[in-house]
Amino acid sequence: MLIHVPETPCGRLGDAWRTCVGTGRFELALRRDYQDSLALLQRDIGFRHIRGHGLLSDGVGIYRPYEYQGVRQVRYAFTYLDQVVDAYLELGIKPFVELGFMPSELASGDQTVFWWHGNVTPPRSWTEWAALVRATVTHLIDRYGLDEVRGWPIEVWNEPNLKQFWQDADAGAYHRLYEITANTIKDIDGSLQVGGPAISPGEDDWLLRFASFVTDREVPIDFVSRHAYTSGPAQQVPFGVHQTLEPASRLLEQFALPRQQLRGTPLAGLPVHITEFNSSYRPDNPIHDTAFNAAYLAPVIAAGGEVADSFAYWTFSDMFEEEGVPTALFHGGFGLLTHRQIKKPTYHLYAFMARMGDQILTRGTDHLVTVDDTGRVTILAWSPVDHTGTASPGHHPLQLSVPVSAPGASSAFVLRSTVDEERGNAWTAWCEMGRPRSPRPRELEVLREAAEPARSHRSLPLVDGRVTLDVTLSRHEVTLLEITPVVDETPPWYDERRLLGADPTAEPFS
Amino acid sequence: MLIHVPETPCGRLGDAWRTCVGTGRFELALRRDYQDSLALLQRDIGFRHIRGHGLLSDGVGIYRPYEYQGVRQVRYAFTYLDQVVDAYLELGIKPFVELGFMPSELASGDQTVFWWHGNVTPPRSWTEWAALVRATVTHLIDRYGLDEVRGWPIEVWNEPNLKQFWQDADAGAYHRLYEITANTIKDIDGSLQVGGPAISPGEDDWLLRFASFVTDREVPIDFVSRHAYTSGPAQQVPFGVHQTLEPASRLLEQFALPRQQLRGTPLAGLPVHITEFNSSYRPDNPIHDTAFNAAYLAPVIAAGGEVADSFAYWTFSDMFEEEGVPTALFHGGFGLLTHRQIKKPTYHLYAFMARMGDQILTRGTDHLVTVDDTGRVTILAWSPVDHTGTASPGHHPLQLSVPVSAPGASSAFVLRSTVDEERGNAWTAWCEMGRPRSPRPRELEVLREAAEPARSHRSLPLVDGRVTLDVTLSRHEVTLLEITPVVDETPPWYDERRLLGADPTAEPFS
Amino acid sequence: MLIHVPETPCGRLGDAWRTCVGTGRFELALRRDYQDSLALLQRDIGFRHIRGHGLLSDGVGIYRPYEYQGVRQVRYAFTYLDQVVDAYLELGIKPFVELGFMPSELASGDQTVFWWHGNVTPPRSWTEWAALVRATVTHLIDRYGLDEVRGWPIEVWNEPNLKQFWQDADAGAYHRLYEITANTIKDIDGSLQVGGPAISPGEDDWLLRFASFVTDREVPIDFVSRHAYTSGPAQQVPFGVHQTLEPASRLLEQFALPRQQLRGTPLAGLPVHITEFNSSYRPDNPIHDTAFNAAYLAPVIAAGGEVADSFAYWTFSDMFEEEGVPTALFHGGFGLLTHRQIKKPTYHLYAFMARMGDQILTRGTDHLVTVDDTGRVTILAWSPVDHTGTASPGHHPLQLSVPVSAPGASSAFVLRSTVDEERGNAWTAWCEMGRPRSPRPRELEVLREAAEPARSHRSLPLVDGRVTLDVTLSRHEVTLLEITPVVDETPPWYDERRLLGADPTAEPFS
Amino acid sequence: MLIHVPETPCGRLGDAWRTCVGTGRFELALRRDYQDSLALLQRDIGFRHIRGHGLLSDGVGIYRPYEYQGVRQVRYAFTYLDQVVDAYLELGIKPFVELGFMPSELASGDQTVFWWHGNVTPPRSWTEWAALVRATVTHLIDRYGLDEVRGWPIEVWNEPNLKQFWQDADAGAYHRLYEITANTIKDIDGSLQVGGPAISPGEDDWLLRFASFVTDREVPIDFVSRHAYTSGPAQQVPFGVHQTLEPASRLLEQFALPRQQLRGTPLAGLPVHITEFNSSYRPDNPIHDTAFNAAYLAPVIAAGGEVADSFAYWTFSDMFEEEGVPTALFHGGFGLLTHRQIKKPTYHLYAFMARMGDQILTRGTDHLVTVDDTGRVTILAWSPVDHTGTASPGHHPLQLSVPVSAPGASSAFVLRSTVDEERGNAWTAWCEMGRPRSPRPRELEVLREAAEPARSHRSLPLVDGRVTLDVTLSRHEVTLLEITPVVDETPPWYDERRLLGADPTAEPFS
């Protein structure tokens, strides 16, 4: 079936897809590989905000009680906070602030989460909690300016609906935490943005109860947030898990849910941020390393902006450590990049999105077509995936008639960039190399080469201001087609047949 | 026909192919794009020496006569000489010193060569010429040390057998120039290396006359040098030429000629440096930009070390200017790289050579097979070309049985890197883009992407310590196959069939 | 005398002083040392525009006539233009376009200027000149966008009132050149800025005649430009000159002259750009290398913005070549930086200016005091110089009472940065080192160290919201004092007397 | 008293002073600021080896037990080990391997040390410990080659004589640990270097008992190691301590002790490595930030190589974390550099040492004089310090007659680089700035400027091949004097009196 791409845009693509990205715990941002990875990401993709856990945990060292002349006092230490935020801003990305977890010396209990022991209990002093929030936000404003900081959403805690992340998943305690925190922030400056409840999928009524609470108590709220994942229970193997998946459309349904739930409430119309999403919620599921993951998520990235204000891929890098230090280069981490910056297929899905134009011409179940103001038409296309455990299709055809117009254009240049099971796929190369847990320098170079998308290009004739593309997608392929009108500068004396070795019976090249 | 690659090396590959590379005139080395290009070259290829014209010409400004208190004196100014040589050494490459052309204030006439007006007449004072040589070489020794400078060959003049490069192509005057220069250099230090006569092809008796001269007069000589090209007369078009070519084997014959000519003479056994070679001797022949050029030269690069001590590709970059400022990005320049560092196919031929092992296992008309001390077997293969003006073959098969051995290896990983008419070929992309003379930044990025070799990879089973490769080369393809033994680290619990979307009936991956 | 600095600003400092800087000929910008120098300059100073000669000269290679099928045509080649302007914009600086000199193939005569042979004759075809201007400006707009290019002033030719720069200093021919050029530019887009006549000092009536011409003929003009120098005739020595100087106030008078001259004319109110200025107009006068030059120019830089819209130091780097390749590192070049980026005293004068606040508190014959919006008060002070050939004063006292206010401030931190005959003065070090013409790497490092300003600092008490500064300036000193209010974070337990080796009888530090 | 420096060297300076430097725990090396700091250090100083704790602790994640099919097994994960060692080698520094502390899953108890919880109990399985050592060392050899790894000393544990670092300071258990470890290493390859016992000062008999043990049991040993500090007990204040100090000569005595103790034993003649030393052993004593520390340690650094084979400053950076995240930029950390790379005075002491020549001409209680093969004479001089709590001298005179010889030299160029209480002293500037705990970017710039040594220079006449230096050192000053013979290139026409503003009655400059 030939898809006839219209000439007139039907909407804007927007930036919801790159408004935010996830990261491992806060102080990992001090690492060189982290910062180099982020620099690469920003060059190729350009996320706006970054969000991760642990800002207030012991590893960042902000909350520092001491005794002097018999009196207990608190010093707030911003040594690492400043180093990280300085680095973020220098790299062109802003914090999406998550307030949590609890400093152990302020905690009311000793329950922790993760290998790195984030304390998930309420504060033993709400006054000191409020003072900590006030000191931290005030310091950020002092250092970076109110104009800057009011652009950083501030989210209260992470997934309080789960017992692992908030003691007893106590909604009442969370509401109290939210209220005290939001009021403290608004007391600093009313233009600061605060929100929650940052819930995980599966407890959808939490949002409604939270909405009622803030409405009833007139607690400030500037945005609502939740997470989205489609994986089933973990099936353990050593150093990893496998999981079943729901269809990718379930992610879009989760993205859309807050707006649906809040329709008709006083919170209707607030920005909705999906502050985490991915296929699997596990940092050790090999699915994240595969072309399957890219093809599975492509329709989600391409359409998520229709139903939410942002949706943050969890996470940009395998530097993460929730389950400890990885034992192999590829270990099923969340990252778009491995340690040492090997690009995974889903990295390229995002990099392809970053090359799309800002006007949408058309979209379908396997494609999205845009145009930019230079007349470059860009097509993101993907193969359908089978998430049920049987094989995804090995071939998938796509035919489009694409309008190309520019003054003086006589042909079109098409550049195709592809990732699939074989191409732009360092995971496959790594498997073929025998899955070396700690690759040697030469192996890392080969993986970097194998991770680059395959590029092909050709010249196509313009017929009535259109080119016809006949594309076959392979299994789990995600492809980007960039179609540029060509104004030919070939001089009249040029005759390609005079090039040695060329086919002398061929027509001139262009 | 299956080529059975032996397990035992039959020789060493050596470094003759990268002992030297050519460059545009001396002061172009002050440019940023030049130095960035050279840095790229050194990272990917690693040449040992670099040779170009114009060291003593006015643009470098060494020879500076002045009058003081009524007496004419000469100041030698090394401002640019030092900047260039400092940069070379920092980039890991050493000069191959060419002494020429004549400073205009020392020249006996006003004949010049090139757009940049290199004076090609003898000195009007042989004493001042000797003083200039002495001052320059002495300065280099003062700055860089004798241990360093004695490793830099010093060649006297360039192509004195051509009237364009040496007034009247006067052999007697050249012999005098050589004698005075060589004696001056040896008088500074006997361990410095001096040579000549740097002749162009076509006047092969010049070398014999030169040999007789230095022998008869007992003039010092440490190496002999000549050039090699295979192109016919220029057929002009605006801003360019076309030319016929002889077969590439003629280059190897030219490389071999000095050793043949000097056999039995006192100069037999001296190092032979081919200080320039290429297909076409013109800096505006589009042949240099093509995959044809790479496939045409592949057998020359692969075998030249058998017959000469070095052979220097003329030149590493299109920054050149003998015919003026180029009017288009691709303009048939000599360069392995264009301005702004777009890699041409011949660049990759050299980069592939740099990945070869140092032990030769076998060679043939379309391949060279090496192994390194890690057991990695490397195959450089190329398609045959037709230089007569009819089309080169569109397909060329190659089958090899390759020995792969390493303790514990159970399979082999094969990485293939390819350039041909479509792949790793920025020239083709540029033609398809309408030959934009001054590409925009986005077009330069696309050209850089198009210039990267296509990479593919797979796992092959080891059968009796061997893998069988069945390769088809396309028109003008040059390909590198790197075969690495795999020690499998896959854990016993790994079952690739549990990956979603994979074919569940397939055998496990490895 | 104690200068009582008021608390209320009396004006804004503005950016006239860094609106433009001069450069050697256009294609020198391709060099690495040039670009590295410019990057340093932009980091420390941040000029807005850069202006130099030779855009249309043969070395840039834009104008390229050829014959095809018997017809003469012109190709415009932007290979180097694009490389240079791309680099400028990447370094955060914009062109101040100077249209000149004449391509030799378009010239009506063969008179040239400089070692690099800029042709200074009128075009032999005004039509082709207009076509060249149109092609060049149109190309810039195509590549960089009209919004960008309309911010670049376009100046017609350079110093047409001098016979060296314009054949016969023919005013009529210049007027014609200006008219055709300005009309061509405005025909491309009316918002482009065009101006002239770029005259040298000494022919002040030229401007009035030019003003009459453009007024009478209604020729477009967006700004007027002239140059300013204070040096007398060259007294030659080999490779250099000495010159007398007028007082520095003469520069300010020259800056002010166009506004005075044009008062009451239709051109009154146009921006006035001093597109070149310096003490000496010679690129080989050692004055440029000295602290004298910095102290001499300090009052000019500090006050020039009161009388002109910009004044461009001629030039930022010794990479220049009007008199050929320099024969020594320090050779009296115009540059703020030598080759290889040794900072001269005048460089620091500009770098000090870049640290000034944007509100002026007061100014005097030996100082300028500003404040910025953080409350930091900044004082630029300089010693008086003697330009008559007798010694400048060896000591010069300066006392100021400076208001310092910030919430919670209890003291002030004063940082002093100094250059004079000994400090921040690589020239003096170079003289002491024996004036090595081509310094070795270790010597270059020492020169870089010697070139850094001396820094000293102290804590001063606040008395009634003020600090008192008692400063003595040495011969030819230029100094920057930065006074920052201190909010003390010293903890109550801190006792400096417990530091070992300190004087135990001293008062605590702060 | 005039010190007459002889012309003939009396010994070699050697590299003992920079053979090794200390670092915070292993995985801190993953940080960007750490690697940037190390790059700076290596450029200015050039240490050979780096040693820190925690290689085997949980944060590096090497030891990873798991269960599969009911059997407990161990996977060794080198993810971080490789990243760190790759970075070290890239930065030109090699590991000085310290094997410790205990992985918590291999530990026999739960006693830990430091904020980061290094487990200090013996292994619960000696077999598994040996397997861990074998796996780790074998992996290093596989990755980096035996030639490389045999150059890395391997030290068993850290300060086992202290209860904090080794449960019960159990000598018998340590001997067993050493024996098993050393035998395991030598079983891998006999050329690997293993040693101990890495004891802290204060238990000097430990070394003798250890020596007896290895001798009696014929346990392999290639070097002995101990630590040296001169501080007394900690006097606590919040976030810091003060301590008394012994005289610096006590450090040299501690360095010398192992050779004395082992004289006459079978271990006599083994290399002695002081694998940690500093004034205070506390990471929160402000002494480390001061000029006092540099002047106190100067005689130790200058002479330590006479009595030990290496002595490693503990540590190169304030990135350390034994007491948690620092609460202020200057916090008394061990570092030569603070976080964000502010240089402390002791940094410059090392940087000055790196500029010394390799031949010693003379030495004294306040100076060390060397010469290099270019004839450059270098003097490191320091003020005496008072470590008893009374003030160090405010002035200290030093007079030397220094031989300077080079062909053609007519004068000497003297460059002086100084740090003291005011100059090259960011700590003082930071105090004056009010001790900002988390300095703003502009404050960090000022601190970097304040941290640079003061430079001064002059030309001195040669009298009978000597220059006389009359130097006054200020309180806690460390100064470097570099004296270079000058071969004058001043041209005969040069007359400095023609420079404007100079004193016309003065003698010509040189």
CSV table of N, CA and C in Angstrom, one decimal, chain B residues 390-428:
chain,number,residue,atom,x,y,z
B,390,THR,N,36.9,1.0,-20.1
B,390,THR,CA,35.6,0.2,-20.0
B,390,THR,C,35.3,-0.1,-18.6
B,391,ALA,N,34.2,-0.7,-18.3
B,391,ALA,CA,33.7,-0.8,-16.9
B,391,ALA,C,34.6,-1.9,-16.2
B,392,SER,N,34.9,-1.7,-14.9
B,392,SER,CA,35.5,-2.7,-14.1
B,392,SER,C,34.4,-3.7,-13.7
B,393,PRO,N,34.9,-4.9,-13.4
B,393,PRO,CA,33.9,-6.0,-13.0
B,393,PRO,C,33.0,-5.5,-11.9
B,394,GLY,N,31.7,-5.9,-12.0
B,394,GLY,CA,30.7,-5.5,-11.0
B,394,GLY,C,30.7,-6.5,-9.8
B,395,HIS,N,31.3,-7.7,-10.0
B,395,HIS,CA,31.4,-8.6,-8.9
B,395,HIS,C,32.7,-9.4,-9.0
B,396,HIS,N,33.2,-9.7,-7.9
B,396,HIS,CA,34.5,-10.5,-7.9
B,396,HIS,C,34.5,-11.4,-6.6
B,397,PRO,N,34.5,-12.7,-6.9
B,397,PRO,CA,34.4,-13.6,-5.7
B,397,PRO,C,35.8,-13.9,-5.2
B,398,LEU,N,35.8,-14.3,-3.9
B,398,LEU,CA,37.0,-14.6,-3.2
B,398,LEU,C,36.7,-15.6,-2.1
B,399,GLN,N,37.4,-16.7,-2.1
B,399,GLN,CA,37.1,-17.8,-1.1
B,399,GLN,C,38.4,-18.1,-0.4
B,400,LEU,N,38.4,-18.1,0.9
B,400,LEU,CA,39.6,-18.4,1.6
B,400,LEU,C,39.4,-19.4,2.8
B,401,SER,N,40.3,-20.3,3.0
B,401,SER,CA,40.3,-21.1,4.3
B,401,SER,C,41.4,-20.5,5.1
B,402,VAL,N,41.0,-20.0,6.3
B,402,VAL,CA,41.9,-19.3,7.1
B,402,VAL,C,42.2,-20.0,8.4
B,403,PRO,N,43.5,-20.1,8.8
B,403,PRO,CA,43.8,-20.8,10.1
B,403,PRO,C,43.5,-19.8,11.2
B,404,VAL,N,42.8,-20.3,12.3
B,404,VAL,CA,42.6,-19.4,13.4
B,404,VAL,C,42.9,-20.2,14.7
B,405,SER,N,43.8,-19.8,15.4
B,405,SER,CA,44.2,-20.6,16.6
B,405,SER,C,44.4,-19.7,17.8
B,406,ALA,N,43.9,-20.1,18.9
B,406,ALA,CA,44.2,-19.5,20.2
B,406,ALA,C,43.7,-20.5,21.3
B,407,PRO,N,44.4,-20.5,22.4
B,407,PRO,CA,43.9,-21.5,23.4
B,407,PRO,C,42.5,-21.2,23.8
B,408,GLY,N,41.7,-22.2,23.8
B,408,GLY,CA,40.3,-22.1,24.2
B,408,GLY,C,39.3,-21.5,23.2
B,409,ALA,N,39.8,-21.2,22.0
B,409,ALA,CA,38.9,-20.6,21.1
B,409,ALA,C,37.9,-21.7,20.5
B,410,SER,N,36.7,-21.2,20.4
B,410,SER,CA,35.7,-22.2,19.9
B,410,SER,C,35.0,-21.7,18.6
B,411,SER,N,35.2,-20.4,18.3
B,411,SER,CA,34.7,-19.8,17.1
B,411,SER,C,35.5,-18.6,16.7
B,412,ALA,N,35.1,-18.0,15.6
B,412,ALA,CA,35.9,-16.8,15.2
B,412,ALA,C,34.9,-15.6,15.0
B,413,PHE,N,35.4,-14.4,15.3
B,413,PHE,CA,34.6,-13.2,15.1
B,413,PHE,C,35.2,-12.6,13.9
B,414,VAL,N,34.3,-12.3,12.9
B,414,VAL,CA,34.8,-11.6,11.6
B,414,VAL,C,34.2,-10.3,11.5
B,415,LEU,N,35.0,-9.3,11.4
B,415,LEU,CA,34.6,-7.9,11.2
B,415,LEU,C,35.0,-7.5,9.8
B,416,ARG,N,34.1,-7.1,9.0
B,416,ARG,CA,34.4,-6.7,7.6
B,416,ARG,C,34.1,-5.2,7.5
B,417,SER,N,35.1,-4.5,6.9
B,417,SER,CA,35.0,-3.0,6.7
B,417,SER,C,35.2,-2.8,5.2
B,418,THR,N,34.3,-2.1,4.6
B,418,THR,CA,34.2,-2.0,3.2
B,418,THR,C,34.1,-0.6,2.6
B,419,VAL,N,34.9,-0.3,1.6
B,419,VAL,CA,34.6,0.9,0.8
B,419,VAL,C,34.4,0.4,-0.7
B,420,ASP,N,33.5,1.0,-1.4
B,420,ASP,CA,33.3,0.7,-2.8
B,420,ASP,C,32.5,1.9,-3.4
B,421,GLU,N,31.9,1.7,-4.5
B,421,GLU,CA,31.2,2.8,-5.2
B,421,GLU,C,30.1,3.4,-4.4
B,422,GLU,N,29.5,2.7,-3.5
B,422,GLU,CA,28.4,3.2,-2.7
B,422,GLU,C,28.8,3.4,-1.2
B,423,ARG,N,29.6,2.6,-0.7
B,423,ARG,CA,29.9,2.6,0.8
B,423,ARG,C,31.2,3.2,1.1
B,424,GLY,N,31.3,3.9,2.2
B,424,GLY,CA,32.6,4.5,2.6
B,424,GLY,C,33.0,5.5,1.5
B,425,ASN,N,32.1,6.1,0.9
B,425,ASN,CA,32.4,6.9,-0.4
B,425,ASN,C,31.6,8.2,-0.4
B,426,ALA,N,32.3,9.2,0.2
B,426,ALA,CA,31.7,10.5,0.3
B,426,ALA,C,31.6,11.2,-1.1
B,427,TRP,N,32.4,10.8,-2.0
B,427,TRP,CA,32.4,11.3,-3.4
B,427,TRP,C,31.0,11.0,-4.0
B,428,THR,N,30.6,9.8,-3.9
B,428,THR,CA,29.3,9.4,-4.5
B,428,THR,C,28.2,10.1,-3.8
